[in-house]
Short mmCIF file of C-alpha atoms and ligand atoms in Angstrom, two decimals:
data_model
loop_
_atom_site.label_atom_id
_atom_site.label_comp_id
_atom_site.label_asym_id
_atom_site.label_seq_id
_atom_site.Cartn_x
_atom_site.Cartn_y
_atom_site.Cartn_z
CA UNK A 11 24.97 -3.04 193.73
CA UNK A 12 23.85 -0.04 191.61
CA UNK A 13 22.88 3.09 193.51
CA UNK A 14 19.65 4.88 192.72
CA UNK A 15 21.65 7.85 191.40
CA UNK A 16 23.64 5.58 189.05
CA UNK A 17 20.43 3.97 187.89
CA UNK A 18 19.01 7.40 187.13
CA UNK A 19 22.08 8.43 185.11
CA UNK A 20 22.10 5.14 183.23
CA UNK A 21 18.43 5.68 182.32
CA UNK A 22 19.08 9.31 181.41
CA UNK A 23 22.05 8.66 179.09
CA UNK A 24 20.47 5.55 177.59
CA UNK A 25 17.30 7.56 176.86
CA UNK A 26 19.41 10.35 175.38
CA UNK A 27 21.30 7.93 173.10
CA UNK A 28 18.09 6.13 172.11
CA UNK A 29 16.45 9.51 171.47
CA UNK A 30 19.27 10.47 169.11
CA UNK A 31 18.90 7.19 167.25
CA UNK A 32 15.09 7.60 167.16
CA UNK A 33 15.49 11.18 165.85
CA UNK A 34 17.75 9.99 163.07
CA UNK A 35 15.33 7.13 162.27
CA UNK A 36 12.34 9.50 162.20
CA UNK A 37 14.23 11.87 159.91
CA UNK A 38 15.08 8.98 157.59
CA UNK A 39 11.47 7.68 157.71
CA UNK A 40 10.27 11.17 156.82
CA UNK A 41 12.60 11.31 153.84
CA UNK A 42 11.60 7.79 152.84
CA UNK A 43 7.86 8.26 153.38
CA UNK A 44 7.26 7.60 149.71
CA UNK A 45 9.29 4.38 149.68
CA UNK A 46 8.21 0.80 150.14
CA UNK A 47 6.85 -0.25 153.56
CA UNK A 48 9.54 -2.96 153.51
CA UNK A 49 12.31 -0.33 153.50
CA UNK A 50 10.57 1.67 156.23
CA UNK A 51 10.15 -1.45 158.38
CA UNK A 52 13.88 -2.18 157.90
CA UNK A 53 14.63 1.33 159.22
CA UNK A 54 12.44 0.65 162.28
CA UNK A 55 14.22 -2.68 162.87
CA UNK A 56 17.67 -1.11 162.50
CA UNK A 57 16.71 1.79 164.80
CA UNK A 58 15.59 -0.64 167.51
CA UNK A 59 18.92 -2.53 167.37
CA UNK A 60 20.95 0.69 167.28
CA UNK A 61 19.02 2.19 170.22
CA UNK A 62 19.75 -0.93 172.29
CA UNK A 63 23.44 -0.95 171.28
CA UNK A 64 23.75 2.76 172.10
CA UNK A 65 22.36 2.03 175.59
CA UNK A 66 24.99 -0.65 176.06
CA UNK A 67 27.74 1.67 174.84
CA UNK A 68 26.53 4.19 177.44
CA UNK A 69 26.84 1.75 180.33
CA UNK A 70 30.21 0.61 178.97
CA UNK A 71 31.45 4.21 178.85
CA UNK A 72 30.18 4.73 182.41
CA UNK A 73 32.31 1.70 183.29
CA UNK A 74 29.38 -0.08 184.88
CA UNK A 75 30.24 -3.40 183.21
CA UNK A 76 33.52 -5.03 182.47
CA UNK A 77 34.90 -5.97 179.06
CA UNK A 78 33.85 -9.58 179.38
CA UNK A 79 30.22 -8.72 180.17
CA UNK A 80 30.24 -6.10 177.41
CA UNK A 81 31.27 -8.69 174.84
CA UNK A 82 28.61 -11.13 176.04
CA UNK A 83 25.82 -8.52 176.06
CA UNK A 84 26.86 -7.12 172.69
CA UNK A 85 26.84 -10.55 171.04
CA UNK A 86 23.42 -11.38 172.53
CA UNK A 87 22.04 -8.02 171.36
CA UNK A 88 23.59 -8.45 167.91
CA UNK A 89 22.06 -11.92 167.54
CA UNK A 90 18.57 -10.87 168.65
CA UNK A 91 18.89 -7.68 166.62
CA UNK A 92 19.61 -9.70 163.51
CA UNK A 93 16.58 -11.88 164.22
CA UNK A 94 14.40 -8.79 164.76
CA UNK A 95 15.68 -7.30 161.48
CA UNK A 96 14.91 -10.55 159.68
CA UNK A 97 11.37 -10.55 161.09
CA UNK A 98 10.72 -6.95 160.07
CA UNK A 99 12.11 -7.59 156.58
CA UNK A 100 9.86 -10.65 156.33
CA UNK A 101 6.85 -8.64 157.47
CA UNK A 102 7.76 -5.94 154.96
CA UNK A 103 7.88 -8.50 152.19
CA UNK A 104 4.50 -9.92 153.22
CA UNK A 105 3.00 -6.46 153.07
CA UNK A 106 4.58 -5.88 149.67
CA UNK A 107 3.22 -9.23 148.45
CA UNK A 108 -0.28 -8.49 149.80
CA UNK A 109 -0.18 -5.13 148.10
CA UNK A 110 0.88 -6.78 144.85
CA UNK A 111 -2.09 -9.17 145.06
CA UNK A 112 -4.39 -6.18 145.46
CA UNK A 113 -2.77 -4.30 142.58
CA UNK A 114 -3.09 -7.35 140.33
CA UNK A 115 -6.77 -7.68 141.29
CA UNK A 116 -7.35 -4.03 140.42
CA UNK A 117 -5.57 -4.39 137.09
CA UNK A 118 -7.66 -7.42 136.14
CA UNK A 119 -10.95 -6.74 134.34
CA UNK A 120 -13.64 -6.08 136.94
CA UNK A 121 -12.25 -6.12 140.46
CA UNK A 122 -13.12 -8.93 142.82
CA UNK A 123 -11.68 -9.13 146.34
CA UNK A 124 -8.61 -11.45 146.32
CA UNK A 125 -9.06 -14.80 148.06
CA UNK A 126 -5.76 -14.50 149.95
CA UNK A 127 -5.95 -13.26 153.52
CA UNK A 128 -4.90 -9.61 153.61
CA UNK A 129 -3.91 -7.43 156.59
CA UNK A 130 -6.96 -5.66 158.07
CA UNK A 131 -6.29 -2.27 156.44
CA UNK A 132 -5.68 -3.76 153.02
CA UNK A 133 -8.72 -6.03 153.44
CA UNK A 134 -10.82 -2.94 154.19
CA UNK A 135 -9.40 -1.19 151.15
CA UNK A 136 -10.17 -4.26 149.10
CA UNK A 137 -13.79 -4.31 150.33
CA UNK A 138 -14.18 -0.62 149.55
CA UNK A 139 -12.68 -1.16 146.11
CA UNK A 140 -15.08 -4.01 145.47
CA UNK A 141 -18.05 -1.83 146.43
CA UNK A 142 -16.76 1.04 144.27
CA UNK A 143 -16.29 -1.30 141.33
CA UNK A 144 -19.83 -2.64 141.78
CA UNK A 145 -21.20 0.91 141.77
CA UNK A 146 -19.14 1.69 138.69
CA UNK A 147 -20.37 -1.43 136.90
CA UNK A 148 -23.97 -0.54 137.82
CA UNK A 149 -23.61 2.98 136.50
CA UNK A 150 -21.99 1.65 133.35
CA UNK A 151 -24.80 -0.86 132.79
CA UNK A 152 -27.42 1.86 133.35
CA UNK A 153 -25.61 4.15 130.97
CA UNK A 154 -25.45 1.45 128.32
CA UNK A 155 -29.10 0.53 128.71
CA UNK A 156 -30.03 4.19 128.38
CA UNK A 157 -27.81 4.58 125.36
CA UNK A 158 -29.32 1.48 123.74
CA UNK A 159 -32.86 2.68 124.39
CA UNK A 160 -31.94 6.10 123.03
CA UNK A 161 -30.55 4.54 119.86
CA UNK A 162 -33.64 2.37 119.54
CA UNK A 163 -35.82 5.41 120.07
CA UNK A 164 -34.06 7.38 117.36
CA UNK A 165 -34.45 4.45 114.96
CA UNK A 166 -38.16 4.02 115.80
CA UNK A 167 -38.91 7.68 115.69
CA UNK A 168 -37.20 8.35 112.42
CA UNK A 169 -39.21 5.47 111.00
CA UNK A 170 -42.39 6.72 112.66
CA UNK A 171 -41.87 10.22 111.38
CA UNK A 172 -40.92 9.16 107.89
CA UNK A 173 -44.08 7.13 107.24
CA UNK A 174 -46.63 9.88 107.95
CA UNK A 175 -44.40 12.47 106.30
CA UNK A 176 -44.31 10.38 103.12
CA UNK A 177 -48.11 10.15 103.29
CA UNK A 178 -48.44 13.89 103.81
CA UNK A 179 -46.15 14.58 100.90
CA UNK A 180 -48.04 12.22 98.59
CA UNK A 181 -51.38 13.83 99.52
CA UNK A 182 -50.02 17.36 99.15
CA UNK A 183 -48.53 16.50 95.73
CA UNK A 184 -51.77 14.93 94.57
CA UNK A 185 -53.65 18.08 95.60
CA UNK A 186 -51.04 20.35 94.06
CA UNK A 187 -50.93 18.54 90.70
CA UNK A 188 -54.70 18.30 90.56
CA UNK A 189 -54.48 14.50 90.38
CA UNK A 190 -57.41 14.41 92.77
CA UNK A 191 -60.09 16.93 92.05
CA UNK A 192 -63.40 15.43 93.13
CA UNK A 193 -64.59 17.36 96.12
CA UNK A 194 -65.05 14.42 98.51
CA UNK A 195 -61.49 13.15 98.03
CA UNK A 196 -60.02 16.63 98.35
CA UNK A 197 -61.90 17.09 101.61
CA UNK A 198 -60.77 13.68 102.83
CA UNK A 199 -57.14 14.53 102.01
CA UNK A 200 -57.36 17.82 103.85
CA UNK A 201 -58.80 16.05 106.88
CA UNK A 202 -56.07 13.39 106.78
CA UNK A 203 -53.35 16.00 106.45
CA UNK A 204 -54.63 17.79 109.54
CA UNK A 205 -54.91 14.55 111.54
CA UNK A 206 -51.41 13.45 110.58
CA UNK A 207 -50.00 16.90 111.36
CA UNK A 208 -51.67 16.72 114.79
CA UNK A 209 -50.25 13.27 115.42
CA UNK A 210 -46.76 14.38 114.42
CA UNK A 211 -47.05 17.43 116.64
CA UNK A 212 -48.04 15.18 119.54
CA UNK A 213 -45.10 12.92 118.89
CA UNK A 214 -42.58 15.74 118.71
CA UNK A 215 -44.08 17.11 121.91
CA UNK A 216 -43.71 13.70 123.60
CA UNK A 217 -40.13 13.43 122.42
CA UNK A 218 -39.35 16.83 123.84
CA UNK A 219 -40.93 15.89 127.17
CA UNK A 220 -39.01 12.62 127.26
CA UNK A 221 -35.71 14.31 126.53
CA UNK A 222 -36.41 16.77 129.35
CA UNK A 223 -37.14 13.86 131.69
CA UNK A 224 -33.96 12.04 130.66
CA UNK A 225 -31.84 15.16 131.03
CA UNK A 226 -33.28 15.62 134.53
CA UNK A 227 -34.54 19.00 133.37
CA UNK A 228 -38.14 18.48 134.43
CA UNK A 229 -38.89 21.44 136.69
CA UNK A 230 -41.87 20.61 138.85
CA UNK A 231 -43.88 23.43 140.31
CA UNK A 232 -45.76 21.56 142.98
CA UNK A 233 -48.95 22.79 144.48
CA UNK A 234 -51.67 21.37 146.69
CA UNK A 235 -54.26 19.80 144.43
CA UNK A 236 -57.22 17.65 145.32
CA UNK A 237 -56.83 14.06 144.17
CA UNK A 238 -60.45 14.27 143.07
CA UNK A 239 -59.69 17.23 140.78
CA UNK A 240 -56.78 15.41 139.18
CA UNK A 241 -58.86 12.32 138.48
CA UNK A 242 -61.85 14.37 137.29
CA UNK A 243 -59.65 16.30 134.89
CA UNK A 244 -58.03 13.18 133.46
CA UNK A 245 -61.48 11.62 132.98
CA UNK A 246 -62.95 14.79 131.44
CA UNK A 247 -60.02 15.08 129.02
CA UNK A 248 -60.56 11.55 127.73
CA UNK A 249 -64.36 11.55 127.68
CA UNK A 250 -64.66 12.36 124.00
CA UNK A 251 -62.23 9.59 123.06
CA UNK A 252 -64.12 7.10 125.24
CA UNK A 253 -67.47 8.07 123.78
CA UNK A 254 -66.11 7.76 120.23
CA UNK A 255 -64.95 4.23 121.05
CA UNK A 256 -68.05 3.29 122.98
CA UNK A 257 -66.06 2.69 126.16
CA UNK A 258 -67.58 3.48 129.56
CA UNK A 259 -65.23 5.75 131.49
CA UNK A 260 -65.73 6.08 135.24
CA UNK A 261 -63.91 8.21 137.75
CA UNK A 262 -64.21 7.37 141.43
CA UNK A 263 -62.53 9.26 144.22
CA UNK A 264 -63.34 10.30 147.75
CA UNK A 265 -63.19 14.09 147.85
CA UNK A 266 -60.89 16.08 150.09
CA UNK A 267 -57.63 14.25 149.57
CA UNK A 268 -54.97 16.83 148.70
CA UNK A 269 -51.63 15.88 147.14
CA UNK A 270 -48.55 17.94 146.37
CA UNK A 271 -47.96 17.62 142.64
CA UNK A 272 -47.26 19.58 139.53
CA UNK A 273 -50.80 19.48 138.22
CA UNK A 274 -49.77 19.94 134.59
CA UNK A 275 -47.14 17.21 134.50
CA UNK A 276 -49.02 14.77 136.71
CA UNK A 277 -52.16 15.32 134.69
CA UNK A 278 -50.20 14.46 131.58
CA UNK A 279 -49.04 11.17 133.14
CA UNK A 280 -52.61 10.27 134.12
CA UNK A 281 -53.91 11.22 130.69
CA UNK A 282 -51.37 8.87 129.06
CA UNK A 283 -52.64 6.03 131.26
CA UNK A 284 -56.29 6.76 130.61
CA UNK A 285 -55.82 7.15 126.84
CA UNK A 286 -53.93 3.83 126.74
CA UNK A 287 -56.70 2.15 128.73
CA UNK A 288 -59.39 3.41 126.37
CA UNK A 289 -57.35 2.50 123.31
CA UNK A 290 -56.90 -1.09 124.47
CA UNK A 291 -60.42 -1.65 125.75
CA UNK A 292 -62.96 -3.01 123.28
CA UNK A 293 -66.17 -1.03 122.83
CA UNK A 294 -68.72 -1.67 125.57
CA UNK A 295 -65.84 -2.29 127.97
CA UNK A 296 -65.24 -0.19 131.09
CA UNK A 297 -62.28 1.91 132.13
CA UNK A 298 -62.19 2.96 135.74
CA UNK A 299 -59.97 5.59 137.31
CA UNK A 300 -59.80 5.53 141.12
CA UNK A 301 -58.12 7.78 143.63
CA UNK A 302 -57.59 6.74 147.25
CA UNK A 303 -55.26 7.03 150.19
CA UNK A 304 -53.58 3.81 151.24
CA UNK A 305 -51.02 3.50 154.01
CA UNK A 306 -49.82 7.10 153.81
CA UNK A 307 -49.67 7.05 150.03
CA UNK A 308 -51.95 8.52 147.44
CA UNK A 309 -53.00 5.83 144.99
CA UNK A 310 -54.35 6.39 141.53
CA UNK A 311 -55.37 3.25 139.64
CA UNK A 312 -56.46 2.99 136.04
CA UNK A 313 -58.15 -0.33 135.35
CA UNK A 314 -59.29 -1.38 131.90
CA UNK A 315 -60.70 -4.35 130.01
CA UNK A 316 -57.82 -4.87 127.58
CA UNK A 317 -57.80 -8.64 128.08
CA UNK A 318 -54.42 -8.58 129.82
CA UNK A 319 -50.92 -7.65 128.66
CA UNK A 320 -48.79 -10.65 127.61
CA UNK A 321 -46.76 -11.79 130.62
CA UNK A 322 -43.42 -11.27 128.82
CA UNK A 323 -44.36 -7.67 127.94
CA UNK A 324 -45.30 -6.62 131.47
CA UNK A 325 -41.81 -5.62 132.61
CA UNK A 326 -41.17 -3.74 129.36
CA UNK A 327 -44.24 -1.60 128.84
CA UNK A 328 -42.57 1.38 130.58
CA UNK A 329 -39.48 1.18 128.35
CA UNK A 330 -38.94 3.96 125.88
CA UNK A 331 -40.24 3.03 122.42
CA UNK A 332 -41.74 -0.23 123.63
CA UNK A 333 -45.10 -1.06 122.13
CA UNK A 334 -47.06 -4.23 122.04
CA UNK A 335 -47.49 -6.34 118.92
CA UNK A 336 -50.86 -4.76 118.04
CA UNK A 337 -49.54 -1.21 118.38
CA UNK A 338 -46.71 -1.70 115.88
CA UNK A 339 -48.78 -0.56 112.96
CA UNK A 340 -48.67 2.66 111.00
CA UNK A 341 -50.80 5.16 112.85
CA UNK A 342 -50.24 3.42 116.17
CA UNK A 343 -48.54 5.10 119.12
CA UNK A 344 -44.83 5.78 119.32
CA UNK A 345 -44.40 3.85 122.56
CA UNK A 346 -43.54 7.01 124.52
CA UNK A 347 -46.65 7.46 126.67
CA UNK A 348 -45.77 5.09 129.50
CA UNK A 349 -42.08 6.06 129.53
CA UNK A 350 -43.20 9.66 130.01
CA UNK A 351 -45.73 8.65 132.69
CA UNK A 352 -43.03 6.78 134.60
CA UNK A 353 -40.57 9.66 134.26
CA UNK A 354 -43.12 12.14 135.63
CA UNK A 355 -44.23 9.87 138.50
CA UNK A 356 -40.63 9.18 139.50
CA UNK A 357 -39.82 12.88 139.38
CA UNK A 358 -42.59 13.18 142.02
CA UNK A 359 -40.76 10.51 144.10
CA UNK A 360 -43.60 8.13 143.32
CA UNK A 361 -43.85 4.68 141.78
CA UNK A 362 -45.77 3.30 138.89
CA UNK A 363 -46.57 -0.33 138.18
CA UNK A 364 -48.86 -2.57 136.22
CA UNK A 365 -50.50 -5.94 136.79
CA UNK A 366 -53.08 -8.03 134.96
CA UNK A 367 -56.34 -8.28 136.88
CA UNK A 368 -59.89 -9.21 136.05
CA UNK A 369 -60.88 -8.43 132.47
CA UNK A 370 -57.74 -6.42 131.75
CA UNK A 371 -54.85 -4.72 133.40
CA UNK A 372 -54.46 -2.19 136.16
CA UNK A 373 -51.88 0.61 136.23
CA UNK A 374 -51.15 1.86 139.74
CA UNK A 375 -49.48 5.16 140.59
CA UNK A 376 -48.30 5.62 144.18
CA UNK A 377 -47.35 9.03 145.51
CA UNK A 378 -46.05 9.89 148.96
CA UNK A 379 -48.38 12.42 150.63
N1 LIG B 407 -53.96 -0.03 129.22
C1 LIG B 407 -53.27 -0.87 128.45
N2 LIG B 407 -53.77 -2.07 128.12
C2 LIG B 407 -53.07 -2.92 127.37
N3 LIG B 407 -51.84 -2.69 126.88
C3 LIG B 407 -51.29 -1.52 127.17
C4 LIG B 407 -51.96 -0.55 127.98
N4 LIG B 407 -51.17 0.52 128.10
C5 LIG B 407 -50.06 0.24 127.42
N5 LIG B 407 -50.12 -0.96 126.85
C6 LIG B 407 -49.08 -1.61 126.05
O1 LIG B 407 -47.85 -0.95 126.31
C7 LIG B 407 -47.31 -0.37 125.13
C8 LIG B 407 -46.61 0.92 125.44
O2 LIG B 407 -47.55 1.91 125.82
P1 LIG B 407 -47.19 3.43 125.59
O3 LIG B 407 -48.29 4.26 126.10
O4 LIG B 407 -45.83 3.67 126.15
O5 LIG B 407 -47.05 3.54 124.02
P2 LIG B 407 -48.21 3.65 122.95
O6 LIG B 407 -49.50 3.84 123.61
O7 LIG B 407 -48.05 2.47 122.04
O8 LIG B 407 -47.75 4.95 122.17
P3 LIG B 407 -47.91 6.48 122.65
O9 LIG B 407 -48.41 6.45 124.06
O10 LIG B 407 -46.54 7.04 122.52
O11 LIG B 407 -48.86 7.09 121.73
C9 LIG B 407 -48.48 -0.24 124.21
O12 LIG B 407 -48.07 -0.31 122.87
C10 LIG B 407 -49.33 -1.45 124.57
O13 LIG B 407 -48.86 -2.61 123.94
MG1 LIG B 408 -49.77 5.38 125.07
#
């Protein structure tokens, strides 16, 4: 029977021997930290076997077991050690294989989580990779859409600028060469030249605004403004245009509703909506601008009598350079107004939308208050 003291010494020396083995294994693992998990698992397996064998050597040296028992124990330990090694090598290979599956999935075009069952950590990595790839693909798609719209815009604009410029040049040449000399025509040409110059100025101004919006360089200086003032100003600014077209323009807002906006920029967005509404409403029609508070949001609606926007155009009216069939004529708009309005509203953390209702369509701007 083993005494308590013997038991203590056995434990002490066995721990010492195992500690030495563990120290060596840790040192090796540290040196091999960049190597395959399979190799590191093999080190762990070998260290376990060696630690056990060193314990047995200790009790043999302390002469606590005889030669016969030593042989038996050593062979049992060797056999189970070999099995343990085999298991850790197998596990290592499975990890290596799982990793390879993941690497192959990453190398393929557009990552999708592999169907094979992965260890929890690798599965988590795979999920994260999938999410990161999705974000990347989204950003790429957005970038491409923006690039396409920018290209389209440049094409449209160069066309839109060239046509009036050619007209201006022809009129200027005619005046210069004295080809036209009757007073009425000369006056008409001068008037046209001024109108075209104004239109071009407006377009260049819109382009500049749009490029500031796209570059995220729109600096808003927000202030408390009454919703009623904003609506009244937009209506007042478009009154002359409405009168010239014979369109009734009504503003309707309950006073005393303040919002935090950049009055200049927001006013510009509203003006674009109101001018569009008047332009697309036949004479004798009505355009109504309303301001109200609805569910913690400030709501500005511009309703007109345009006869409705074609269903397939509705999702595209806010796109840069988009214009409806009727507007694609010389002298028509450049298709920038609504893109600018959306940019400004979104810079205010608001939303803008459109729907067909009643005799026409209704543009709705929502702003958090
Ligand atoms: N109130 C409206 N009623 C009917 N159609 C509209 C209305 N507002 C916009 N649209 C349609 O959406 C298109 C895009 O409008 P947007 O204001 O962006 O450009 P535009 O008015 O053609 O040109 P710009 O505003 O640059 O002078 C218009 O061409 C028109 O087809
Ligand atoms: Mg417009």
